[in-house]
Short mmCIF file of C-alpha atoms in Angstrom, two decimals:
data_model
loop_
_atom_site.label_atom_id
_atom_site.label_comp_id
_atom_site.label_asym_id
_atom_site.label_seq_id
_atom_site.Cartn_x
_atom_site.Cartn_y
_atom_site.Cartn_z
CA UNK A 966 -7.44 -19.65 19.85
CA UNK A 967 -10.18 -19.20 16.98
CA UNK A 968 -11.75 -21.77 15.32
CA UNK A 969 -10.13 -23.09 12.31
CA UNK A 970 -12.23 -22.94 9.08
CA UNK A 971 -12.23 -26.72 8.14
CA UNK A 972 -11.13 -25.87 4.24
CA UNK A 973 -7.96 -24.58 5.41
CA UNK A 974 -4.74 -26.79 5.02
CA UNK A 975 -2.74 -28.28 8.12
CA UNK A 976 -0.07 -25.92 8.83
CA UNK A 977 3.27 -27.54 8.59
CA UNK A 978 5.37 -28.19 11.28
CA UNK A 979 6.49 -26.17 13.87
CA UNK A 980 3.57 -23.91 12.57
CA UNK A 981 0.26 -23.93 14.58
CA UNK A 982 -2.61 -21.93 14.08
CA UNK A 983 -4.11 -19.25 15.76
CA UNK A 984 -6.40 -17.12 14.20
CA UNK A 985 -7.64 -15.97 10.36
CA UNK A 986 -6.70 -12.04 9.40
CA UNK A 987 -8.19 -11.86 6.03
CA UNK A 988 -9.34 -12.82 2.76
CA UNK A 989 -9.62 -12.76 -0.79
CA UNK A 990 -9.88 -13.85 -4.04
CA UNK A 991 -6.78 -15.62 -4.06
CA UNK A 992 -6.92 -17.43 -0.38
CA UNK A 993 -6.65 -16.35 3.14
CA UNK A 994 -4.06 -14.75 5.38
CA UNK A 995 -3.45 -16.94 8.83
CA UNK A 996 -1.88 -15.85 12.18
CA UNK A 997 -0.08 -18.56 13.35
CA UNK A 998 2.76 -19.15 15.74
CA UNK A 999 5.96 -21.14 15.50
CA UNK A 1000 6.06 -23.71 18.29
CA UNK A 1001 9.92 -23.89 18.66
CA UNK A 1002 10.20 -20.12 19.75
CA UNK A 1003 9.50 -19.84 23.60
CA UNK A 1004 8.32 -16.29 23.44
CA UNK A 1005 4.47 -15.93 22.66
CA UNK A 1006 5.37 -12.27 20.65
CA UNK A 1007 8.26 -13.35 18.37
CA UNK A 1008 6.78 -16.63 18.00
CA UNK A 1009 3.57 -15.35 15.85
CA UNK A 1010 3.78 -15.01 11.64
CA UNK A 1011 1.15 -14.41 9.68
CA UNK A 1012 0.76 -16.80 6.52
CA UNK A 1013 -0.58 -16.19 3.18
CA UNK A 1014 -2.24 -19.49 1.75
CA UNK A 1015 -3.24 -19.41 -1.70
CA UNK A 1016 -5.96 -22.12 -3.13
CA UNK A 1017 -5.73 -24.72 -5.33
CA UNK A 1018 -2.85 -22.85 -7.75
CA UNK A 1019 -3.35 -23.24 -11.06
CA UNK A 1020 -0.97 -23.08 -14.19
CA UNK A 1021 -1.29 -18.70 -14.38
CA UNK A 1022 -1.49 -18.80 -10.55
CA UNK A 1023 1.81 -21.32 -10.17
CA UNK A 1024 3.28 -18.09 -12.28
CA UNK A 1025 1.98 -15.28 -10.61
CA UNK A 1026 2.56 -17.13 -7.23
CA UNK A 1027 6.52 -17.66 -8.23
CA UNK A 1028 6.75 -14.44 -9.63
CA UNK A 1029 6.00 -13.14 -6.44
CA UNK A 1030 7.94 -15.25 -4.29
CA UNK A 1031 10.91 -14.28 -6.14
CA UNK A 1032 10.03 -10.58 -6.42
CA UNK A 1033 9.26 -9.91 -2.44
CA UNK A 1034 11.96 -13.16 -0.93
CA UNK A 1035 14.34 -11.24 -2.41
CA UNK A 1036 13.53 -7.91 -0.75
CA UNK A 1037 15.14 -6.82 2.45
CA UNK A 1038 14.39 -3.27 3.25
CA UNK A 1039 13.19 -1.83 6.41
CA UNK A 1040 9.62 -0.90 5.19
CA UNK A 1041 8.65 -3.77 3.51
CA UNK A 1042 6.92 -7.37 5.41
CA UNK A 1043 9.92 -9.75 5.59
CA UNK A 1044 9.30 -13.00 3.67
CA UNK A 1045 10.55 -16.16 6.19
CA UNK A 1046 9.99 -18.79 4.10
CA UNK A 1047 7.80 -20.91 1.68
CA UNK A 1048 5.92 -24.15 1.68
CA UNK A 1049 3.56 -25.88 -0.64
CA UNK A 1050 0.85 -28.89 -1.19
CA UNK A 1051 -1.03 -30.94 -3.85
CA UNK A 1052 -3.74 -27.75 -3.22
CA UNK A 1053 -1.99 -24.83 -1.79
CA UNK A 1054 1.10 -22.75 -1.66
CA UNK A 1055 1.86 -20.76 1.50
CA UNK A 1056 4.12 -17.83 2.02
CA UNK A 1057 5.17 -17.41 5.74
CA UNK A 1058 5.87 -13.46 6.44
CA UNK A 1059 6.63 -11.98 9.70
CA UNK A 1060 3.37 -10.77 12.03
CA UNK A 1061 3.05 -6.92 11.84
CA UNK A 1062 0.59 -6.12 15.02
CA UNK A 1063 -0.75 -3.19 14.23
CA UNK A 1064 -3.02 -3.30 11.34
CA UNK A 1065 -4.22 -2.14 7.95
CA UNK A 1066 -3.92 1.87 7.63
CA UNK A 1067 -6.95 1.62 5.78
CA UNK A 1068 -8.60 0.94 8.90
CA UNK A 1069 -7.07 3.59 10.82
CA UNK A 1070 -7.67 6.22 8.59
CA UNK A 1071 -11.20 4.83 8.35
CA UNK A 1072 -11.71 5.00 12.55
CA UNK A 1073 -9.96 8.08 12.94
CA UNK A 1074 -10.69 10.29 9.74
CA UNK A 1075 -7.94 12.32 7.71
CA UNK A 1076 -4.24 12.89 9.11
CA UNK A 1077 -2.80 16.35 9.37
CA UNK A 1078 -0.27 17.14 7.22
CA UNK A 1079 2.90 16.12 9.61
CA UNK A 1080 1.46 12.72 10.09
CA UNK A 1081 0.43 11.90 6.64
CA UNK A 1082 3.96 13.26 4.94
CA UNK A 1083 5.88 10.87 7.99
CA UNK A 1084 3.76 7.77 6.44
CA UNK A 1085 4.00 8.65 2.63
CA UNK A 1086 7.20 9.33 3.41
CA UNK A 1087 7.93 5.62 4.25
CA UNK A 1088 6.18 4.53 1.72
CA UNK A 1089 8.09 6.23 -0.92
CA UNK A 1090 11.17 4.95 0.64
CA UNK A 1091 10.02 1.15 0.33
CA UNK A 1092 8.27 2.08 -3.13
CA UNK A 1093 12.09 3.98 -4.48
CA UNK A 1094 13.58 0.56 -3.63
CA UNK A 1095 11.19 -1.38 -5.40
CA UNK A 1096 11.74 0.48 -8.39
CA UNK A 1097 15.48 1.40 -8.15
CA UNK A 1098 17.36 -1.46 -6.22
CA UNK A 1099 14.92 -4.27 -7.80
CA UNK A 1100 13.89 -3.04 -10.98
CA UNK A 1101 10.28 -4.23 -10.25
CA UNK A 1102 6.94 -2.44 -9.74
CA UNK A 1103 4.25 -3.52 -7.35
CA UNK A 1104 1.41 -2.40 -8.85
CA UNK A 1105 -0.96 -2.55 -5.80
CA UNK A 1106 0.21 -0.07 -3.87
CA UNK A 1107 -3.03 1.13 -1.40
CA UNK A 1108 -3.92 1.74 1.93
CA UNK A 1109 -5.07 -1.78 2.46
CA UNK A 1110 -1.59 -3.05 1.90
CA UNK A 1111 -0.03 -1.20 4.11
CA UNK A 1112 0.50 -2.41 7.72
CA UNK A 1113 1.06 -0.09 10.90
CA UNK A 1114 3.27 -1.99 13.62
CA UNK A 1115 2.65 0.64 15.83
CA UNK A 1116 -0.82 2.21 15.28
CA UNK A 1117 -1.08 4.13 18.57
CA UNK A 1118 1.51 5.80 18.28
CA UNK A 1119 1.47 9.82 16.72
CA UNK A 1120 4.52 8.43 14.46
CA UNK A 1121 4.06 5.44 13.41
CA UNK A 1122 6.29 2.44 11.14
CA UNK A 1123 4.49 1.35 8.13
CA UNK A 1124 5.54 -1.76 6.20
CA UNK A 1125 4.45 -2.51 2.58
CA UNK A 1126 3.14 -5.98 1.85
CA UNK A 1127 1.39 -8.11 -0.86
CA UNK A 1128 2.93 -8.23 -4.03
CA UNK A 1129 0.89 -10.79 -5.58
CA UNK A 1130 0.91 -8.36 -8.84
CA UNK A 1131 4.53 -7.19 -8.76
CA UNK A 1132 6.58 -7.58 -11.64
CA UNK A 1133 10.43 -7.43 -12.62
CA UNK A 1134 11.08 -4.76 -14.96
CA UNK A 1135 13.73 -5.61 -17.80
CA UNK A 1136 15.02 -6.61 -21.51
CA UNK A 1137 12.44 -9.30 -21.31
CA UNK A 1138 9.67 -7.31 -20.09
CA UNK A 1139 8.68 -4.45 -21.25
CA UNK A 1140 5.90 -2.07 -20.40
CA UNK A 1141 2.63 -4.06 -18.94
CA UNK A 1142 -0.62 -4.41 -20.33
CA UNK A 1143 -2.27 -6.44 -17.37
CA UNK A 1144 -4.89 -4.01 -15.86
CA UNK A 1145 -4.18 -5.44 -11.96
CA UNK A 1146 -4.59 -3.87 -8.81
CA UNK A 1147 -7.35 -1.87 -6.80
CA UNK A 1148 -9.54 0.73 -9.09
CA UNK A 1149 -10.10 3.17 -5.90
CA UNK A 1150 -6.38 3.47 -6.59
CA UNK A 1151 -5.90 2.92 -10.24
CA UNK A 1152 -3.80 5.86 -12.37
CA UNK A 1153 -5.99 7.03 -15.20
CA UNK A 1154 -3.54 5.32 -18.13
CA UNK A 1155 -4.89 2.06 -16.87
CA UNK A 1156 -8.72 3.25 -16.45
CA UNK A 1157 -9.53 5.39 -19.42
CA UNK A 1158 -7.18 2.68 -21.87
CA UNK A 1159 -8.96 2.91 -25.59
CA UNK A 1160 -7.82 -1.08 -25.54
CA UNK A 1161 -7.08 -3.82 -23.32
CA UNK A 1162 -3.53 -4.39 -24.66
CA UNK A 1163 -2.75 -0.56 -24.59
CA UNK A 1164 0.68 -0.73 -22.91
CA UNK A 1165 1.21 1.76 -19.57
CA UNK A 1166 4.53 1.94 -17.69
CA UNK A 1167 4.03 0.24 -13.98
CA UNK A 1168 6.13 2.44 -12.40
CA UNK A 1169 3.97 5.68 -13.36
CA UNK A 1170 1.54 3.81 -12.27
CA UNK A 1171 3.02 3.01 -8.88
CA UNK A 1172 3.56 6.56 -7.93
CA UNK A 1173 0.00 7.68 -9.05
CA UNK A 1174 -1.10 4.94 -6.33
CA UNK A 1175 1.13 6.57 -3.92
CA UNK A 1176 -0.27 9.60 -4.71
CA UNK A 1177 -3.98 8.31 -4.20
CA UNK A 1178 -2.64 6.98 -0.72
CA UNK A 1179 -1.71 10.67 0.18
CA UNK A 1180 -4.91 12.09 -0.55
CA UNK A 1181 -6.66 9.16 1.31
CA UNK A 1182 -5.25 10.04 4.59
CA UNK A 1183 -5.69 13.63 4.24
CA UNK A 1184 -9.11 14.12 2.65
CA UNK A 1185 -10.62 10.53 3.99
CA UNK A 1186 -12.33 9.94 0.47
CA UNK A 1187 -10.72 8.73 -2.65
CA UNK A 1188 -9.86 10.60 -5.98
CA UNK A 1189 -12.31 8.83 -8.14
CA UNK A 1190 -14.78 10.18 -6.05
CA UNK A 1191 -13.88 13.70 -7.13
CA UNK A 1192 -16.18 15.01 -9.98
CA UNK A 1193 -14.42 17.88 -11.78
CA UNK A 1194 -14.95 19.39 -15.33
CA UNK A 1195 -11.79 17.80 -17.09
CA UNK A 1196 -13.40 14.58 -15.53
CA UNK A 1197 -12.53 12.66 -19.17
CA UNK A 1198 -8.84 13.50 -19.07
CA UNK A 1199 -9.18 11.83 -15.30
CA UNK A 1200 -7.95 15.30 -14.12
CA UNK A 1201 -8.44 15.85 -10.26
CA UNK A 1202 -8.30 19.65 -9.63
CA UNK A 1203 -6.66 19.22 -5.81
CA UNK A 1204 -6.82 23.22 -5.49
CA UNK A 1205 -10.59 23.29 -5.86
CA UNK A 1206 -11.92 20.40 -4.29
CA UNK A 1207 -13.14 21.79 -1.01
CA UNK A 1208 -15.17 24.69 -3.34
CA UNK A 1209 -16.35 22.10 -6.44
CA UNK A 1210 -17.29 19.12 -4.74
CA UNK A 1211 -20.36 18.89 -2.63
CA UNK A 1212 -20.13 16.89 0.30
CA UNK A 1213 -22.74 13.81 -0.94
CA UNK A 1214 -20.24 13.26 -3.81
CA UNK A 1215 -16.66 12.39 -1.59
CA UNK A 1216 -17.53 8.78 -1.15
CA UNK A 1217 -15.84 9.23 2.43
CA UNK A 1218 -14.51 6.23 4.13
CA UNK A 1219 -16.49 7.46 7.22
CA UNK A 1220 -18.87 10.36 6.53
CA UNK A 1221 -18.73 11.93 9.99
CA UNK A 1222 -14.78 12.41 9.98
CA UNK A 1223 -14.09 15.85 9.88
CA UNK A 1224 -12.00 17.52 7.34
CA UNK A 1225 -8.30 18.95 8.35
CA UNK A 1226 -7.11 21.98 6.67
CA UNK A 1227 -4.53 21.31 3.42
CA UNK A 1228 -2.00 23.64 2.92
CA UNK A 1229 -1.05 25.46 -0.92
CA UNK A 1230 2.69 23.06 -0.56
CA UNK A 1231 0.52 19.98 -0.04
CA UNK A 1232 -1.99 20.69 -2.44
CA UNK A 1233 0.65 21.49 -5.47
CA UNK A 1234 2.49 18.30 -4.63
CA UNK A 1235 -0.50 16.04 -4.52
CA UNK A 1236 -2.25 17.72 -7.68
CA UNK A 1237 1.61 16.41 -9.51
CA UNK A 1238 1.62 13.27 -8.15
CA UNK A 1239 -1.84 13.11 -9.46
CA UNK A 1240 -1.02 14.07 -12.72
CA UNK A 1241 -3.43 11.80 -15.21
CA UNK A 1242 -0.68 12.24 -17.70
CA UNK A 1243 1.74 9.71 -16.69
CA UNK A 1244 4.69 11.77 -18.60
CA UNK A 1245 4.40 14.81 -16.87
CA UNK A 1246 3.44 12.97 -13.24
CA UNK A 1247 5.86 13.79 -10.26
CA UNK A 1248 8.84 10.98 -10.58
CA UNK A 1249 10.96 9.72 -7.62
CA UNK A 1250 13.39 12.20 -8.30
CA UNK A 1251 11.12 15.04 -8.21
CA UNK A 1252 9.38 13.48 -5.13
CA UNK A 1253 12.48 13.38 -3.08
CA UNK A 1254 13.20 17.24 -4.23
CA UNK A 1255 9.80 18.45 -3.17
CA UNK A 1256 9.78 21.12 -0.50
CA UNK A 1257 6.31 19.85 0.92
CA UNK A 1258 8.05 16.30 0.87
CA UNK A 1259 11.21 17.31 2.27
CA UNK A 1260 9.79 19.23 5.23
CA UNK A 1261 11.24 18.37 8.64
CA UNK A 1262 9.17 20.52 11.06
CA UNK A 1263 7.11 17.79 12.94
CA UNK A 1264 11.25 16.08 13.70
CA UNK A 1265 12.26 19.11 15.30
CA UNK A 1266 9.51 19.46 17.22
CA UNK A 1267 9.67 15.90 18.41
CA UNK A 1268 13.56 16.89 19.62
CA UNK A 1269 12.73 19.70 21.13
CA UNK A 1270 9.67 18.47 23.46
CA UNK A 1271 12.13 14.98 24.12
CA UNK A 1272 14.65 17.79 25.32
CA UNK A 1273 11.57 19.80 27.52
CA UNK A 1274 10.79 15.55 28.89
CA UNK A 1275 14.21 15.09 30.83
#
């Protein structure tokens, strides 16, 4: 067991802890493990604690309490339950083991295609119920917040987490001003804004994140990185970047990764969902319709060598 840093909070019973997993601005993330379940495996969690909550933080905090307890969706960290003191507020969340994909694609370099559409894939299916079944946006989408429970594996499950900028989308909100989130992953509405109250639709927003995901885990450097002559539109010209862009300029996560080879399919459907006009970007509907997105070659391949196995 680690050493506990001596400005965290007791845990409250039957939680003990065990180790920290990460930090930020707005607290830490704790493993921990609940002492009334026998088995060491099901017994960890991993709990967000968030400092000394003020008035704006008390709101954002129950705003996304009520946004992500409510969810229940195979691709998405389950919420188990809440707790709070005179300094902190804690949110306990079920232990995925297999870390950030951030930090696989940053130890392994880009994903062929197969592998990368099988992730973005279940992304987009957490993201579509976000939107759809709970009228909400996240509005942090990026590689950081998603966890792998199964990193060694050539397929692996993703889950979606941290919605401490999520909002609920209806009469009584309309669309947001609040420029939130990571700018590696930031659609240009909210970058290249001529004020700070300039209205953008979160959901737009969401899927040019997505789409900045994608091209993380095939190219291994982000799109702000790309320098392209409609650079003030925040145009990224997907079909040229392997001829425009000189290697010094990719901002790679890890500069000796090799690159994988992107097909034409891939490259049209990444160059819409990176669309820096957020009325002409790719929407769910599209996404789902896409042949790139739709392709099922890698699952028949996995039948047939399961068939070859017996």
């Amino acid at each position: 067991m680690a050493k506990k840093d001596t400005q965290l909070p007791d845990l409250p019973e039957p939680y003990e802890y065990v180790d920290t997993l990460g930090s930020g601005s707005y607290g830490v993330v704790v493993l921990a493990k609940d002492a009334t379940v026998k088995d060491p495996e099901k017994a960890k969690v991993a709990i967000k604690i968030i400092r000394a909550p003020q008035k704006m933080q008390v709101q954002a905090v129950a705003r996304e309490l009520m946004i992500h307890g409510a969810i229940k969706h195979p691709h998405i960290v389950p919420v188990h339950r809440c707790f709070s003191t005179e300094e902190h507020i804690g949110v306990v969340m079920e232990y995925i083991r297999g870390g950030r994909l951030f930090d696989m694609v940053n130890n392994v370099g880009p994903f062929p295609e197969a592998k990368a559409r099988w992730i973005f894939r279940q992304l987009m299916d957490a993201v579509r119920y976000i939107h759809k079944d709970m009228n909400s946006m996240h509005r942090d989408i990026k590689l950081e917040n998603i966890i792998l429970a199964d990193a060694k594996k050539q397929w692996p499950t993703i889950y979606l987490c941290d919605f401490g900028f999520a909002r609920t989308r209806g009469p009584q909100f309309g669309p947001t001003i609040s420029c939130v989130g990571s700018p590696n992953y930031f659609a240009p509405e909210i970058l290249l804004r001529n004020a700070k109250n300039q209205r953008y639709d979160g959901k737009k927003a969401d899927i040019y994140s997505c789409g900045a995901c994608l091209f993380v885990m095939l190219f291994g450097f982000y799109p702000q990185g790309v320098v392209t002559k409609d650079r003030k539109a925040g145009k990224i010209d997907v079909d040229s970047i392997y001829i425009e862009i000189p290697k010094v300029q990719r901002q790679r996560l890890h500069p000796g990764h090799k690159e994988v080879p992107i097909g034409p399919e891939c490259l049209n459907f990444l160059s819409q969902l990176l669309e820096p006009d957020p009325e002409k970007r790719l929407t769910l509907e599209g996404i789902w319709k896409d042949r790139w997105f739709r392709d099922n070659t890698h699952r028949r391949r996995r039948k047939v060598a399961a068939v070859l196995g017996r």
